[in-house]
């Protein structure tokens, strides 16, 4: 899955809601296109019983991408589906660059030409459900076929989408830099996760200025750092993982109570900001924006350790293996409890077309691991079905290859971590989450820049706006 989750990729703008919901009607249909029937002849018994072949039905699937890997691999999967001619259905991929996706989707919605199915923005999914634009997919899977419960986008107790893949947040690191500094690799299992203080201590030893000095050394120059010990992604949906670890977060897991204003959330946010403002071990978000892809950032030594999504393995990290990148993967540092976040672009079916049943058949096939294994083995996706996380033979089928880190490390740092320590990003269940993000992103910018404390920004600027959004969508 693309860096969608880069997954903010992951957040198509709020413009989706305004124009789409005004521009497309609710002409829903629960049936699929009917195949043409043959006619009976009178001349012979053979003619009387013959029927014309069933007409093929085309199902459209639209997805957004930020890299070249996903559309090519997705097309291979769709080609396989079409070759098998499943239930006389053919699928057509509409691949759209992320930067063009909003315009494309709004245009199609305004002209009532939405595709049958699509990969929706995570933060927008429930909002579209609230406005009646998504089909109920609770009947799409049998009991033994359903994706993990953590991958269901739910509205009024029913799933309106399932993530096309599973993704979790991790800690990546340059092995050579840690070896040179004599620092043990970050733990690859949740029960041994570094504390936040241990993480900061390691980052200080890895941070070097142009003269080779680190924080705490006499003459250290924080304005001319050549290697940062750490880089923590401050996207609005990513940084709260540390607040959750500390006992806070955005809201409770049932969406009934806001947690943004809790002291535990404020403390975690401030400590993330202090990595660059006080500890001088991490780049500011402004500096981070000038860095290349994660693989090049690690390979060049700009950063020694960096948080990122599992998708980075297939989207970027594998590209620099040939250039000598030696990287490892570990679990995130913790405050109180070891936690990661899971996410994945939701596959939705629009209820505005006539191919709802056929779209369900396609998406059900498309999300079965045996059918999209190439996307999973490429390192971009993780499976969605529970059995692929419990059966070691199946685990190795998708994760034991030259693209992924060594299997023993990957199993505990990623597979076990995803099953035992993952919490849902609130966009899986909170209707107003897209609006909350619209407040949270600019509201936290002064915190990362050091012009406001986390307490000031969250309590005085963010919470008054978020509380209104939360109450209106509760």
CSV table of C-alpha atoms in Angstrom, one decimal:
chain,number,residue,atom,x,y,z
A,1,UNK,CA,0.0,0.0,0.0
A,2,UNK,CA,1.3,3.3,-0.9
A,3,UNK,CA,2.8,5.6,1.5
A,4,UNK,CA,-0.7,6.3,2.2
A,5,UNK,CA,-0.3,6.2,4.8
A,6,UNK,CA,2.5,8.5,4.4
A,7,UNK,CA,-1.0,6.3,4.1
A,8,UNK,CA,-1.0,10.9,5.5
A,9,UNK,CA,-1.3,9.9,2.3
A,10,UNK,CA,-3.5,8.9,3.6
A,11,UNK,CA,-5.8,11.6,4.1
A,12,UNK,CA,-7.6,12.8,1.0
A,13,UNK,CA,-8.7,16.4,1.7
A,14,UNK,CA,-11.9,17.5,3.3
A,15,UNK,CA,-12.8,18.7,-0.2
A,16,UNK,CA,-14.0,15.2,-0.9
A,17,UNK,CA,-16.9,15.6,1.4
A,18,UNK,CA,-18.2,19.0,0.3
A,19,UNK,CA,-18.4,18.5,-3.4
A,20,UNK,CA,-19.0,14.8,-3.6
A,21,UNK,CA,-22.0,14.8,-1.2
A,22,UNK,CA,-23.5,17.7,-3.0
A,23,UNK,CA,-22.8,16.4,-6.4
A,24,UNK,CA,-24.0,12.8,-6.5
A,25,UNK,CA,-27.4,11.4,-5.9
A,26,UNK,CA,-28.4,8.4,-3.8
A,27,UNK,CA,-29.5,6.2,-6.7
A,28,UNK,CA,-28.6,2.9,-5.0
A,29,UNK,CA,-29.2,-0.5,-6.3
A,30,UNK,CA,-28.7,-3.8,-4.5
A,31,UNK,CA,-28.7,-5.9,-7.7
A,32,UNK,CA,-26.1,-6.8,-10.2
A,33,UNK,CA,-26.2,-6.4,-13.9
A,34,UNK,CA,-28.4,-9.2,-15.4
A,35,UNK,CA,-26.9,-11.5,-18.0
A,36,UNK,CA,-28.6,-11.7,-21.3
A,37,UNK,CA,-31.0,-14.6,-21.7
A,38,UNK,CA,-31.1,-16.8,-24.8
A,39,UNK,CA,-34.3,-17.3,-26.8
A,40,UNK,CA,-35.9,-20.7,-27.5
A,41,UNK,CA,-36.4,-21.9,-31.1
A,42,UNK,CA,-39.2,-24.1,-32.4
A,43,UNK,CA,-37.4,-26.1,-35.0
A,44,UNK,CA,-35.6,-28.6,-32.8
A,45,UNK,CA,-35.3,-29.8,-29.2
A,46,UNK,CA,-31.7,-28.6,-29.2
A,47,UNK,CA,-32.7,-25.1,-30.1
A,48,UNK,CA,-35.5,-25.1,-27.6
A,49,UNK,CA,-33.0,-25.8,-24.8
A,50,UNK,CA,-30.1,-23.7,-25.9
A,51,UNK,CA,-29.2,-20.4,-24.3
A,52,UNK,CA,-26.8,-17.6,-25.3
A,53,UNK,CA,-23.6,-17.3,-23.2
A,54,UNK,CA,-24.0,-15.1,-20.2
A,55,UNK,CA,-22.9,-11.5,-20.8
A,56,UNK,CA,-19.7,-10.4,-19.1
A,57,UNK,CA,-20.1,-7.7,-16.6
A,58,UNK,CA,-17.3,-5.1,-16.1
A,59,UNK,CA,-16.6,-3.9,-12.5
A,60,UNK,CA,-14.5,-0.8,-12.1
A,61,UNK,CA,-12.0,-0.4,-9.3
A,62,UNK,CA,-10.2,2.9,-8.7
A,63,UNK,CA,-7.1,3.3,-6.5
A,64,UNK,CA,-4.6,6.1,-5.7
A,65,UNK,CA,-0.9,5.5,-5.6
A,66,UNK,CA,2.3,7.3,-4.8
A,67,UNK,CA,4.8,4.8,-6.2
A,68,UNK,CA,5.3,2.7,-9.3
A,69,UNK,CA,5.2,-0.7,-7.5
A,70,UNK,CA,1.5,-0.8,-6.5
A,71,UNK,CA,-0.3,-0.1,-9.8
A,72,UNK,CA,1.8,-2.5,-11.7
A,73,UNK,CA,1.4,-5.3,-9.1
A,74,UNK,CA,-2.3,-4.5,-8.7
A,75,UNK,CA,-2.8,-4.8,-12.5
A,76,UNK,CA,-1.2,-8.2,-12.4
A,77,UNK,CA,-3.7,-9.4,-9.8
A,78,UNK,CA,-6.6,-8.0,-11.8
A,79,UNK,CA,-5.2,-9.7,-15.0
A,80,UNK,CA,-5.3,-12.9,-13.1
A,81,UNK,CA,-8.9,-12.3,-12.0
A,82,UNK,CA,-9.9,-11.6,-15.6
A,83,UNK,CA,-8.1,-14.6,-16.9
A,84,UNK,CA,-10.0,-16.9,-14.6
A,85,UNK,CA,-13.3,-15.1,-15.7
A,86,UNK,CA,-14.8,-15.4,-12.3
A,87,UNK,CA,-18.6,-15.6,-12.4
A,88,UNK,CA,-18.4,-13.9,-15.9
A,89,UNK,CA,-17.1,-10.7,-14.2
A,90,UNK,CA,-14.2,-8.7,-15.5
A,91,UNK,CA,-12.4,-6.0,-13.6
A,92,UNK,CA,-10.9,-2.8,-14.8
A,93,UNK,CA,-8.3,-0.8,-12.8
A,94,UNK,CA,-8.5,3.0,-12.8
A,95,UNK,CA,-5.1,4.0,-11.4
A,96,UNK,CA,-4.9,7.6,-10.4
A,97,UNK,CA,-1.9,9.5,-9.0
A,98,UNK,CA,-2.5,10.6,-5.4
A,99,UNK,CA,-2.2,14.3,-6.2
A,100,UNK,CA,-4.9,13.9,-8.9
A,101,UNK,CA,-7.2,11.7,-6.9
A,102,UNK,CA,-9.4,14.3,-5.3
A,103,UNK,CA,-10.1,16.1,-8.5
A,104,UNK,CA,-10.8,12.8,-10.3
A,105,UNK,CA,-13.2,11.4,-7.7
A,106,UNK,CA,-15.1,14.7,-7.3
A,107,UNK,CA,-15.5,15.0,-11.0
A,108,UNK,CA,-16.9,11.5,-11.3
A,109,UNK,CA,-19.2,12.0,-8.3
A,110,UNK,CA,-20.6,15.3,-9.8
A,111,UNK,CA,-21.4,13.5,-13.0
A,112,UNK,CA,-22.8,10.4,-11.3
A,113,UNK,CA,-20.0,8.3,-12.8
A,114,UNK,CA,-18.4,7.0,-9.7
A,115,UNK,CA,-16.6,3.6,-10.1
A,116,UNK,CA,-18.2,0.5,-8.7
A,117,UNK,CA,-15.5,0.2,-6.1
A,118,UNK,CA,-12.4,2.1,-4.9
A,119,UNK,CA,-9.7,2.4,-2.4
A,120,UNK,CA,-10.9,5.3,-0.3
A,121,UNK,CA,-8.9,7.7,1.9
A,122,UNK,CA,-8.9,6.3,5.4
A,123,UNK,CA,-9.9,9.5,7.1
A,124,UNK,CA,-12.8,10.0,4.7
A,125,UNK,CA,-14.4,6.6,4.8
A,126,UNK,CA,-16.8,6.9,7.7
A,127,UNK,CA,-17.8,10.4,6.6
A,128,UNK,CA,-18.9,8.9,3.2
A,129,UNK,CA,-20.8,6.2,5.1
A,130,UNK,CA,-22.6,8.9,7.3
A,131,UNK,CA,-23.7,10.6,4.1
A,132,UNK,CA,-25.1,7.4,2.7
A,133,UNK,CA,-22.7,6.8,-0.2
A,134,UNK,CA,-21.2,3.4,0.8
A,135,UNK,CA,-22.7,0.0,0.5
A,136,UNK,CA,-23.0,-2.3,3.5
A,137,UNK,CA,-20.4,-5.1,3.1
A,138,UNK,CA,-21.3,-7.2,6.1
A,139,UNK,CA,-22.4,-10.0,3.8
A,140,UNK,CA,-19.3,-10.0,1.6
A,141,UNK,CA,-17.3,-12.6,3.6
A,142,UNK,CA,-18.1,-15.9,5.2
A,143,UNK,CA,-17.1,-16.6,8.8
A,144,UNK,CA,-13.8,-18.2,7.8
A,145,UNK,CA,-13.0,-15.6,5.2
A,146,UNK,CA,-13.4,-12.3,7.0
A,147,UNK,CA,-10.4,-10.0,7.4
A,148,UNK,CA,-9.1,-9.2,10.9
A,149,UNK,CA,-11.6,-7.3,13.0
A,150,UNK,CA,-9.1,-4.6,13.4
A,151,UNK,CA,-9.3,-3.9,9.7
A,152,UNK,CA,-13.0,-3.2,9.6
A,153,UNK,CA,-14.3,0.4,9.1
A,154,UNK,CA,-17.6,0.4,11.0
A,155,UNK,CA,-20.6,2.6,11.0
A,156,UNK,CA,-23.7,1.9,13.2
A,157,UNK,CA,-22.2,-1.4,14.1
A,158,UNK,CA,-21.8,-2.6,10.5
A,159,UNK,CA,-18.7,-2.8,8.3
A,160,UNK,CA,-18.8,-0.4,5.3
A,161,UNK,CA,-15.2,-1.3,4.3
A,162,UNK,CA,-12.2,-3.4,5.0
A,163,UNK,CA,-8.6,-2.4,4.6
A,164,UNK,CA,-7.1,-3.7,1.4
A,165,UNK,CA,-4.0,-4.5,3.4
A,166,UNK,CA,-2.7,-4.5,7.0
A,167,UNK,CA,-0.1,-1.9,8.0
A,168,UNK,CA,1.6,-1.1,11.3
A,169,UNK,CA,4.1,1.5,12.5
A,170,UNK,CA,7.6,0.4,13.2
A,171,UNK,CA,11.2,1.6,14.0
A,172,UNK,CA,13.8,1.2,11.2
A,173,UNK,CA,17.5,1.7,11.7
A,174,UNK,CA,20.8,1.7,9.9
A,175,UNK,CA,22.8,-1.3,11.2
A,176,UNK,CA,26.2,0.1,10.2
A,177,UNK,CA,25.6,3.4,12.2
A,178,UNK,CA,24.6,1.5,15.3
A,179,UNK,CA,27.5,-0.9,15.0
A,180,UNK,CA,29.9,2.0,14.7
A,181,UNK,CA,28.5,3.6,17.8
A,182,UNK,CA,28.5,0.4,19.7
A,183,UNK,CA,24.7,0.6,20.3
A,184,UNK,CA,22.6,-2.6,20.6
A,185,UNK,CA,19.9,-2.8,17.9
A,186,UNK,CA,16.4,-1.6,18.9
A,187,UNK,CA,14.4,-4.6,20.3
A,188,UNK,CA,12.4,-6.7,17.8
A,189,UNK,CA,9.8,-7.8,20.3
A,190,UNK,CA,7.2,-5.8,22.2
A,191,UNK,CA,8.0,-7.3,25.6
A,192,UNK,CA,11.6,-5.9,25.3
A,193,UNK,CA,10.7,-2.5,23.8
A,194,UNK,CA,12.9,0.4,24.7
A,195,UNK,CA,11.5,2.9,27.1
A,196,UNK,CA,11.3,6.5,25.7
A,197,UNK,CA,14.4,7.4,27.8
A,198,UNK,CA,16.4,4.5,26.4
A,199,UNK,CA,15.4,5.6,22.9
A,200,UNK,CA,16.5,9.2,23.5
A,201,UNK,CA,19.8,8.0,25.1
A,202,UNK,CA,20.6,5.9,22.0
A,203,UNK,CA,19.6,8.8,19.7
A,204,UNK,CA,22.1,11.1,21.5
A,205,UNK,CA,24.9,8.7,21.0
A,206,UNK,CA,24.1,8.5,17.3
A,207,UNK,CA,23.7,12.2,16.6
A,208,UNK,CA,26.8,13.9,15.1
A,209,UNK,CA,27.5,17.5,13.9
A,210,UNK,CA,29.9,18.3,11.1
A,211,UNK,CA,32.8,18.0,13.5
A,212,UNK,CA,31.8,14.6,14.8
A,213,UNK,CA,30.5,16.0,18.1
A,214,UNK,CA,27.2,14.9,19.7
A,215,UNK,CA,24.7,16.5,22.1
A,216,UNK,CA,26.4,17.1,25.4
A,217,UNK,CA,29.9,17.4,23.9
A,218,UNK,CA,31.7,20.7,24.3
A,219,UNK,CA,31.4,22.7,21.1
A,220,UNK,CA,28.5,20.6,19.7
A,221,UNK,CA,26.8,22.6,16.9
A,222,UNK,CA,23.1,21.9,16.7
A,223,UNK,CA,22.7,24.0,13.6
A,224,UNK,CA,25.1,21.8,11.6
A,225,UNK,CA,24.0,18.3,12.3
A,226,UNK,CA,25.1,15.7,9.7
A,227,UNK,CA,23.5,12.6,11.3
A,228,UNK,CA,20.4,12.7,13.4
A,229,UNK,CA,20.0,9.9,15.8
A,230,UNK,CA,16.2,9.7,15.3
A,231,UNK,CA,13.4,10.8,13.2
A,232,UNK,CA,9.8,10.5,14.5
A,233,UNK,CA,7.0,11.1,12.0
A,234,UNK,CA,4.7,13.8,13.3
A,235,UNK,CA,1.8,13.2,10.9
A,236,UNK,CA,-1.5,13.8,12.7
A,237,UNK,CA,-2.4,10.2,12.7
A,238,UNK,CA,1.1,8.8,13.5
A,239,UNK,CA,2.4,10.7,16.6
A,240,UNK,CA,-0.6,9.8,18.8
A,241,UNK,CA,0.7,6.2,19.0
A,242,UNK,CA,3.1,7.5,21.7
A,243,UNK,CA,0.3,9.2,23.5
A,244,UNK,CA,-1.6,5.9,23.5
A,245,UNK,CA,1.5,4.2,24.9
A,246,UNK,CA,1.5,6.9,27.7
A,247,UNK,CA,-2.2,6.4,28.5
A,248,UNK,CA,-3.7,9.1,26.3
A,249,UNK,CA,-4.4,9.4,22.6
A,250,UNK,CA,-7.1,11.0,20.4
A,251,UNK,CA,-10.1,9.2,21.9
A,252,UNK,CA,-11.1,6.0,23.6
A,253,UNK,CA,-11.3,2.8,21.5
A,254,UNK,CA,-15.1,2.9,21.5
A,255,UNK,CA,-15.1,6.5,20.3
A,256,UNK,CA,-17.0,7.7,23.4
A,257,UNK,CA,-14.5,10.0,25.0
A,258,UNK,CA,-11.9,12.4,23.9
A,259,UNK,CA,-8.4,11.9,25.2
A,260,UNK,CA,-6.5,14.7,23.4
A,261,UNK,CA,-6.6,17.0,26.4
A,262,UNK,CA,-5.3,14.5,28.9
A,263,UNK,CA,-1.9,15.2,30.6
A,264,UNK,CA,-0.6,11.9,29.2
A,265,UNK,CA,-1.3,13.0,25.6
A,266,UNK,CA,0.2,16.4,26.2
A,267,UNK,CA,3.3,14.9,27.8
A,268,UNK,CA,4.0,12.6,24.9
A,269,UNK,CA,3.5,15.3,22.3
A,270,UNK,CA,5.9,17.6,24.1
A,271,UNK,CA,8.6,14.9,24.4
A,272,UNK,CA,8.3,14.2,20.7
A,273,UNK,CA,8.8,18.0,20.0
A,274,UNK,CA,11.7,18.1,22.4
A,275,UNK,CA,13.6,15.5,20.4
A,276,UNK,CA,14.5,18.4,18.0
A,277,UNK,CA,14.0,21.4,20.2
A,278,UNK,CA,15.9,20.4,23.4
A,279,UNK,CA,17.6,17.1,22.8
A,280,UNK,CA,18.8,18.0,19.3
A,281,UNK,CA,18.6,14.4,18.2
A,282,UNK,CA,15.9,14.7,15.5
A,283,UNK,CA,15.2,17.0,12.6
A,284,UNK,CA,12.3,19.3,12.7
A,285,UNK,CA,9.3,18.5,10.5
A,286,UNK,CA,10.5,21.3,8.2
A,287,UNK,CA,13.9,19.8,7.9
A,288,UNK,CA,12.5,16.3,7.5
A,289,UNK,CA,10.5,17.5,4.5
A,290,UNK,CA,13.7,18.1,2.6
A,291,UNK,CA,15.0,14.6,3.1
A,292,UNK,CA,14.7,12.0,0.3
A,293,UNK,CA,12.9,8.6,0.7
A,294,UNK,CA,13.5,6.6,3.8
A,295,UNK,CA,15.9,4.2,2.2
A,296,UNK,CA,18.1,7.0,0.9
A,297,UNK,CA,17.8,8.9,4.2
A,298,UNK,CA,19.1,5.8,6.1
A,299,UNK,CA,21.7,4.8,3.5
A,300,UNK,CA,23.2,8.3,3.4
A,301,UNK,CA,23.5,8.5,7.1
A,302,UNK,CA,21.2,11.5,7.5
A,303,UNK,CA,19.2,9.6,10.1
A,304,UNK,CA,20.2,6.5,12.1
A,305,UNK,CA,16.7,5.5,13.4
A,306,UNK,CA,13.3,6.4,11.9
A,307,UNK,CA,9.7,5.6,12.6
A,308,UNK,CA,7.6,4.6,9.6
A,309,UNK,CA,5.0,2.2,8.2
A,310,UNK,CA,5.5,-1.5,7.3
A,311,UNK,CA,4.9,-0.5,3.7
A,312,UNK,CA,8.3,1.2,3.6
A,313,UNK,CA,9.9,-2.2,3.2
A,314,UNK,CA,8.4,-2.6,-0.3
A,315,UNK,CA,8.0,1.0,-1.3
A,316,UNK,CA,11.4,2.4,-0.5
A,317,UNK,CA,13.8,0.3,1.6
A,318,UNK,CA,14.1,-2.6,-0.9
A,319,UNK,CA,15.3,-0.1,-3.5
A,320,UNK,CA,18.6,0.6,-1.7
A,321,UNK,CA,19.5,-3.0,-0.8
A,322,UNK,CA,21.5,-3.2,-4.0
A,323,UNK,CA,23.5,-0.1,-2.9
A,324,UNK,CA,24.5,-1.6,0.3
A,325,UNK,CA,21.8,-0.5,2.7
A,326,UNK,CA,21.8,-2.7,5.8
A,327,UNK,CA,18.8,-2.0,7.8
A,328,UNK,CA,16.9,-3.6,10.6
A,329,UNK,CA,13.4,-3.3,12.0
A,330,UNK,CA,12.2,-3.1,15.6
A,331,UNK,CA,9.2,-2.2,17.7
A,332,UNK,CA,8.5,1.4,18.6
A,333,UNK,CA,9.8,2.8,21.9
A,334,UNK,CA,7.2,2.9,24.7
A,335,UNK,CA,6.2,5.2,27.4
A,336,UNK,CA,4.2,2.8,29.6
A,337,UNK,CA,2.9,0.1,27.3
A,338,UNK,CA,4.2,-1.2,23.9
A,339,UNK,CA,1.8,-0.1,21.2
A,340,UNK,CA,1.6,0.3,17.5
A,341,UNK,CA,-1.2,1.5,15.2
A,342,UNK,CA,-2.7,-0.5,12.4
A,343,UNK,CA,-4.2,1.0,9.3
A,344,UNK,CA,-4.8,0.3,5.6
A,345,UNK,CA,-6.6,1.9,2.7
A,346,UNK,CA,-10.3,0.9,2.8
A,347,UNK,CA,-11.8,-0.9,-0.2
A,348,UNK,CA,-15.3,0.6,-0.6
A,349,UNK,CA,-18.3,-0.1,-2.8
A,350,UNK,CA,-20.4,2.9,-3.8
A,351,UNK,CA,-24.1,2.4,-3.6
A,352,UNK,CA,-24.7,4.6,-6.6
A,353,UNK,CA,-24.3,2.0,-9.3
A,354,UNK,CA,-25.9,-1.2,-10.5
A,355,UNK,CA,-22.9,-3.5,-9.9
A,356,UNK,CA,-23.0,-3.8,-6.2
A,357,UNK,CA,-23.2,-7.6,-6.0
A,358,UNK,CA,-20.6,-8.1,-8.7
A,359,UNK,CA,-18.3,-5.5,-7.0
A,360,UNK,CA,-18.5,-7.5,-3.8
A,361,UNK,CA,-17.6,-10.7,-5.7
A,362,UNK,CA,-14.6,-9.0,-7.2
A,363,UNK,CA,-13.4,-7.4,-3.9
A,364,UNK,CA,-13.8,-10.6,-2.0
A,365,UNK,CA,-11.6,-12.4,-4.6
A,366,UNK,CA,-9.1,-9.5,-4.8
A,367,UNK,CA,-8.5,-9.4,-1.0
A,368,UNK,CA,-7.9,-13.2,-0.7
A,369,UNK,CA,-4.1,-13.6,0.0
A,370,UNK,CA,-3.8,-16.5,-2.5
A,371,UNK,CA,-4.9,-14.1,-5.2
A,372,UNK,CA,-2.9,-11.0,-4.3
A,373,UNK,CA,0.2,-12.7,-2.9
A,374,UNK,CA,2.5,-10.8,-5.3
A,375,UNK,CA,1.6,-7.5,-3.6
A,376,UNK,CA,2.2,-9.0,-0.2
A,377,UNK,CA,5.5,-10.7,-1.1
A,378,UNK,CA,6.7,-7.4,-2.6
A,379,UNK,CA,6.8,-5.9,1.0
A,380,UNK,CA,4.2,-3.2,0.3
A,381,UNK,CA,1.2,-5.0,1.8
A,382,UNK,CA,0.6,-7.4,4.8
A,383,UNK,CA,-2.2,-10.0,4.7
A,384,UNK,CA,-5.7,-9.2,6.0
A,385,UNK,CA,-6.8,-12.7,7.1
A,386,UNK,CA,-6.0,-14.0,10.5
A,387,UNK,CA,-4.7,-17.4,9.4
A,388,UNK,CA,-1.8,-15.8,7.6
A,389,UNK,CA,-0.6,-14.5,11.0
A,390,UNK,CA,-1.0,-17.8,12.9
A,391,UNK,CA,0.3,-20.5,10.6
A,392,UNK,CA,4.1,-20.2,10.3
A,393,UNK,CA,4.1,-22.0,6.9
A,394,UNK,CA,1.8,-19.3,5.5
A,395,UNK,CA,3.8,-16.6,7.3
A,396,UNK,CA,7.0,-17.7,5.5
A,397,UNK,CA,5.2,-17.9,2.2
A,398,UNK,CA,4.7,-14.1,2.2
A,399,UNK,CA,7.5,-12.8,4.6
A,400,UNK,CA,10.5,-15.1,4.2
A,401,UNK,CA,12.2,-13.7,1.1
A,402,UNK,CA,15.0,-11.4,0.0
A,403,UNK,CA,12.8,-8.3,0.2
A,404,UNK,CA,11.8,-8.6,3.9
A,405,UNK,CA,14.2,-8.4,6.9
A,406,UNK,CA,15.3,-11.8,8.3
A,407,UNK,CA,12.2,-13.8,9.1
A,408,UNK,CA,13.0,-14.3,12.8
A,409,UNK,CA,13.3,-10.6,13.3
A,410,UNK,CA,10.3,-9.7,11.1
A,411,UNK,CA,8.0,-12.3,12.8
A,412,UNK,CA,8.4,-10.7,16.3
A,413,UNK,CA,8.8,-7.1,15.2
A,414,UNK,CA,6.0,-7.0,12.7
A,415,UNK,CA,3.7,-10.1,12.6
A,416,UNK,CA,3.5,-10.7,16.4
A,417,UNK,CA,3.5,-6.9,17.0
A,418,UNK,CA,0.6,-6.4,14.6
A,419,UNK,CA,-1.5,-9.2,16.2
A,420,UNK,CA,-0.8,-8.4,19.9
A,421,UNK,CA,-0.1,-4.7,20.2
A,422,UNK,CA,-1.9,-2.8,17.5
A,423,UNK,CA,-4.6,-0.3,18.1
A,424,UNK,CA,-6.9,1.1,15.4
A,425,UNK,CA,-6.4,4.6,14.1
A,426,UNK,CA,-9.7,6.4,15.0
A,427,UNK,CA,-10.6,6.8,11.3
A,428,UNK,CA,-11.9,3.2,11.5
A,429,UNK,CA,-14.8,4.2,13.7
A,430,UNK,CA,-15.0,7.9,14.5
A,431,UNK,CA,-17.3,9.8,12.0
A,432,UNK,CA,-15.7,13.2,12.7
A,433,UNK,CA,-12.1,12.1,12.5
A,434,UNK,CA,-11.4,13.8,9.2
A,435,UNK,CA,-12.5,17.1,10.6
A,436,UNK,CA,-10.4,16.5,13.8
A,437,UNK,CA,-7.3,15.9,11.6
A,438,UNK,CA,-8.0,19.2,9.8
A,439,UNK,CA,-7.7,20.9,13.2
A,440,UNK,CA,-4.9,18.8,14.7
A,441,UNK,CA,-2.5,19.1,11.8
A,442,UNK,CA,-2.1,22.9,11.8
A,443,UNK,CA,-2.8,23.1,15.5
A,444,UNK,CA,0.3,21.1,16.3
A,445,UNK,CA,2.7,22.9,13.9
A,446,UNK,CA,3.6,25.5,16.5
A,447,UNK,CA,4.5,22.7,18.9
A,448,UNK,CA,6.9,21.1,16.5
A,449,UNK,CA,8.3,24.5,15.6
A,450,UNK,CA,8.8,25.4,19.3
A,451,UNK,CA,6.7,28.6,19.3
A,452,UNK,CA,4.1,27.0,21.6
A,453,UNK,CA,4.1,24.3,24.2
A,454,UNK,CA,2.0,21.2,23.7
A,455,UNK,CA,-0.1,22.2,26.7
A,456,UNK,CA,-0.8,25.6,25.3
A,457,UNK,CA,-1.6,24.5,21.8
A,458,UNK,CA,-3.7,21.5,22.7
A,459,UNK,CA,-5.7,23.0,25.6
A,460,UNK,CA,-6.2,26.5,24.2
A,461,UNK,CA,-6.2,26.1,20.4
A,462,UNK,CA,-7.0,22.6,19.5
A,463,UNK,CA,-9.4,21.3,22.1
A,464,UNK,CA,-12.1,24.0,21.9
A,465,UNK,CA,-12.5,23.2,18.1
A,466,UNK,CA,-12.2,19.4,18.5
A,467,UNK,CA,-14.7,19.2,21.2
A,468,UNK,CA,-17.3,20.9,19.0
A,469,UNK,CA,-16.5,18.5,16.1
A,470,UNK,CA,-16.6,15.5,18.5
A,471,UNK,CA,-20.0,16.5,20.0
A,472,UNK,CA,-21.5,17.1,16.6
A,473,UNK,CA,-20.5,13.6,15.4
A,474,UNK,CA,-20.9,11.6,18.6
